[in-house]
């Protein structure tokens, strides 16, 4: 009985490694060629396996793209959860995470951005694409309960990531922290014109 259990566990572990290998190959193609370069055939070639094996683990192209985007958003979710639960300055921690898009995290951020943009055309990707925004909103809620400020904070975080990916310059986490902090400050209402005087 123990030998049979070990065999099942060994198969499961090999299957998990194979899935991870296919996902990493998919992300490599997205980074290099964009999401349009992803097919079962190109992923199989990148991973050094047969196309039928990629189809065994991911029956459709959407399954493959969702798994790739989920692997990136899982990493971001884990890191943002740690900031929320244990960081004295979660906004500063998020600023550092965003700044990584200009350096060590550029390739993953680029893949996430590419796949998230594709979600506008492929509904299957949308739940995974929304996770970054949902997590950033949760972090903002640790600082304010103003829904407008939270929405501005999320949009600003997205915009900063996009701007960093479009530049070749280093990103300054202190500057990003200052900009994000401004989004959380209470806003004064717009003055309403008095139309009765006209």
Coordinates of C-alpha atoms in Angstrom, one line a residue:
X1 CA 0.0 0.0 0.0
X2 CA 2.8 2.4 0.9
X3 CA 4.6 1.7 -2.4
X4 CA 1.4 2.5 -4.3
X5 CA 0.9 5.8 -2.4
X6 CA 4.6 6.7 -3.2
X7 CA 3.9 6.0 -6.9
X8 CA 0.8 8.2 -7.0
X9 CA 2.7 11.0 -5.1
X10 CA 5.6 10.7 -7.6
X11 CA 3.3 11.0 -10.5
X12 CA 1.5 14.0 -9.0
X13 CA 4.9 15.7 -8.3
X14 CA 6.0 15.0 -11.9
X15 CA 2.7 16.4 -13.2
X16 CA 3.1 19.6 -11.2
X17 CA 6.7 20.0 -12.4
X18 CA 5.5 19.5 -16.0
X19 CA 2.7 22.1 -15.6
X20 CA 5.2 24.6 -14.1
X21 CA 7.6 23.9 -17.0
X22 CA 4.8 24.6 -19.6
X23 CA 3.7 27.7 -17.8
X24 CA 7.3 29.1 -17.6
X25 CA 7.7 28.3 -21.4
X26 CA 4.4 30.2 -22.0
X27 CA 5.7 33.2 -20.0
X28 CA 9.0 33.1 -21.9
X29 CA 7.1 33.4 -25.2
X30 CA 4.9 36.2 -23.9
X31 CA 8.0 38.2 -22.8
X32 CA 9.8 37.6 -26.1
X33 CA 7.0 37.6 -28.7
X34 CA 3.9 38.8 -27.0
X35 CA 0.8 36.9 -26.3
X36 CA 0.1 36.5 -30.0
X37 CA 3.1 34.2 -30.2
X38 CA 1.6 31.7 -27.8
X39 CA 0.3 28.5 -29.4
X40 CA 0.5 24.9 -28.1
X41 CA 3.1 24.2 -30.7
X42 CA 5.4 27.2 -29.8
X43 CA 5.0 26.4 -26.1
X44 CA 5.9 22.8 -26.6
X45 CA 9.0 23.8 -28.6
X46 CA 10.1 26.3 -25.9
X47 CA 9.6 23.7 -23.2
X48 CA 11.3 20.9 -25.2
X49 CA 8.3 18.6 -25.1
X50 CA 5.6 17.3 -27.5
X51 CA 2.6 19.4 -28.5
X52 CA 0.3 16.6 -27.3
X53 CA 1.8 16.9 -23.8
X54 CA 0.9 20.6 -23.6
X55 CA -2.6 19.7 -24.8
X56 CA -2.8 17.0 -22.1
X57 CA -2.2 19.6 -19.4
X58 CA -3.9 22.6 -21.0
X59 CA -6.7 21.6 -23.4
X60 CA -7.3 25.1 -24.8
X61 CA -5.2 28.1 -25.5
X62 CA -7.3 30.0 -22.9
X63 CA -6.4 27.4 -20.3
X64 CA -2.8 27.9 -21.0
X65 CA -3.0 31.7 -21.0
X66 CA -5.1 31.7 -17.8
X67 CA -2.5 29.4 -16.1
X68 CA 0.3 31.7 -17.1
X69 CA -1.4 34.9 -15.9
X70 CA -2.5 33.2 -12.7
X71 CA 1.1 32.2 -11.9
X72 CA 2.2 35.8 -12.2
X73 CA -0.8 37.2 -10.2
X74 CA -0.3 34.5 -7.5
X75 CA 3.2 35.8 -6.9
X76 CA 1.9 39.4 -6.7
X77 CA -1.0 38.3 -4.5
X78 CA 1.4 36.6 -2.1
X79 CA 3.7 39.6 -1.9
X80 CA 0.9 42.1 -1.4
X81 CA -0.7 39.9 1.3
X82 CA 2.6 39.9 3.2
X83 CA 2.7 43.7 2.9
X84 CA -0.9 44.0 4.2
X85 CA -0.3 41.6 7.1
X86 CA 3.2 42.5 8.3
X87 CA 4.5 45.7 6.8
X88 CA 4.5 48.9 8.9
X89 CA 4.3 50.8 5.6
X90 CA 2.4 48.7 3.0
X91 CA 2.2 51.7 0.6
X92 CA 6.0 51.9 0.7
X93 CA 6.2 48.2 0.2
X94 CA 3.9 48.4 -2.9
X95 CA 6.1 51.3 -4.2
X96 CA 9.1 49.0 -4.0
X97 CA 7.2 46.2 -5.8
X98 CA 6.1 48.6 -8.6
X99 CA 9.7 49.9 -8.9
X100 CA 10.9 46.4 -9.5
X101 CA 9.2 46.6 -12.9
X102 CA 12.2 48.7 -14.0
X103 CA 14.7 46.1 -12.8
X104 CA 14.6 42.5 -11.5
X105 CA 10.8 42.2 -11.9
X106 CA 10.6 43.7 -15.4
X107 CA 10.2 40.4 -17.3
X108 CA 7.3 39.2 -15.1
X109 CA 5.7 42.6 -15.1
X110 CA 5.9 42.8 -18.8
X111 CA 4.2 39.3 -19.2
X112 CA 1.5 40.3 -16.7
X113 CA 0.8 43.5 -18.5
X114 CA 0.6 41.8 -21.9
X115 CA -1.7 39.1 -20.6
X116 CA -3.9 41.5 -18.6
X117 CA -4.3 43.7 -21.8
X118 CA -5.3 40.6 -23.7
X119 CA -8.0 40.0 -21.1
X120 CA -10.0 42.8 -22.7
X121 CA -10.5 40.6 -25.7
X122 CA -10.5 37.2 -24.0
X123 CA -13.1 37.0 -21.1
X124 CA -11.5 33.8 -19.7
X125 CA -8.5 35.8 -18.6
X126 CA -10.5 38.6 -16.8
X127 CA -10.8 37.0 -13.3
X128 CA -7.0 36.4 -13.2
X129 CA -6.3 39.9 -14.6
X130 CA -8.5 41.6 -12.0
X131 CA -6.5 40.0 -9.1
X132 CA -3.7 42.6 -9.2
X133 CA -6.3 45.4 -9.0
X134 CA -8.3 43.6 -6.3
X135 CA -5.1 43.1 -4.2
X136 CA -4.0 46.7 -4.6
X137 CA -7.5 47.9 -3.6
X138 CA -7.3 45.7 -0.5
X139 CA -4.0 47.3 0.4
X140 CA -5.4 50.8 -0.1
X141 CA -8.3 49.9 2.3
X142 CA -5.7 49.5 5.1
X143 CA -5.1 53.3 4.7
X144 CA -8.6 54.7 3.8
X145 CA -12.2 53.8 3.5
X146 CA -12.9 56.5 0.9
X147 CA -14.0 54.6 -2.3
X148 CA -12.8 57.4 -4.6
X149 CA -9.4 57.4 -3.0
X150 CA -9.2 53.6 -3.3
X151 CA -10.2 53.7 -7.0
X152 CA -7.6 56.5 -7.7
X153 CA -4.9 54.5 -5.9
X154 CA -5.6 51.4 -8.0
X155 CA -5.6 53.4 -11.2
X156 CA -2.5 55.2 -10.3
X157 CA -0.7 51.9 -9.4
X158 CA -1.6 50.5 -12.8
X159 CA -0.5 53.7 -14.5
X160 CA 2.8 53.8 -12.7
X161 CA 3.5 50.2 -13.7
X162 CA 2.7 50.9 -17.3
X163 CA 4.9 54.1 -17.3
X164 CA 7.8 52.2 -15.8
X165 CA 7.6 49.5 -18.5
X166 CA 7.6 52.2 -21.2
X167 CA 10.8 53.8 -19.9
X168 CA 14.3 52.6 -19.8
X169 CA 15.1 54.6 -16.6
X170 CA 15.5 53.3 -13.1
X171 CA 12.3 53.7 -11.0
X172 CA 12.6 55.6 -7.7
X173 CA 10.5 53.8 -5.0
X174 CA 10.6 56.9 -2.8
X175 CA 9.0 59.0 -5.6
X176 CA 6.5 56.3 -6.3
X177 CA 5.6 56.2 -2.5
X178 CA 5.1 59.9 -2.5
X179 CA 2.8 59.8 -5.5
X180 CA 0.8 56.9 -4.2
X181 CA 0.5 58.6 -0.8
X182 CA -1.1 61.7 -2.4
X183 CA -3.8 59.5 -3.9
X184 CA -4.8 58.5 -0.4
X185 CA -5.1 62.0 1.0
X186 CA -8.6 63.3 1.5
X187 CA -9.9 65.3 -1.5
X188 CA -11.8 68.5 -1.4
X189 CA -15.0 68.5 -3.4
X190 CA -15.1 70.4 -6.7
X191 CA -16.8 73.8 -6.3
X192 CA -20.3 73.7 -7.7
X193 CA -21.1 76.7 -9.9
X194 CA -24.1 78.8 -8.8
X195 CA -26.3 78.8 -11.9
X196 CA -28.8 81.1 -10.2
X197 CA -26.5 84.1 -10.7
X198 CA -26.6 83.8 -14.5

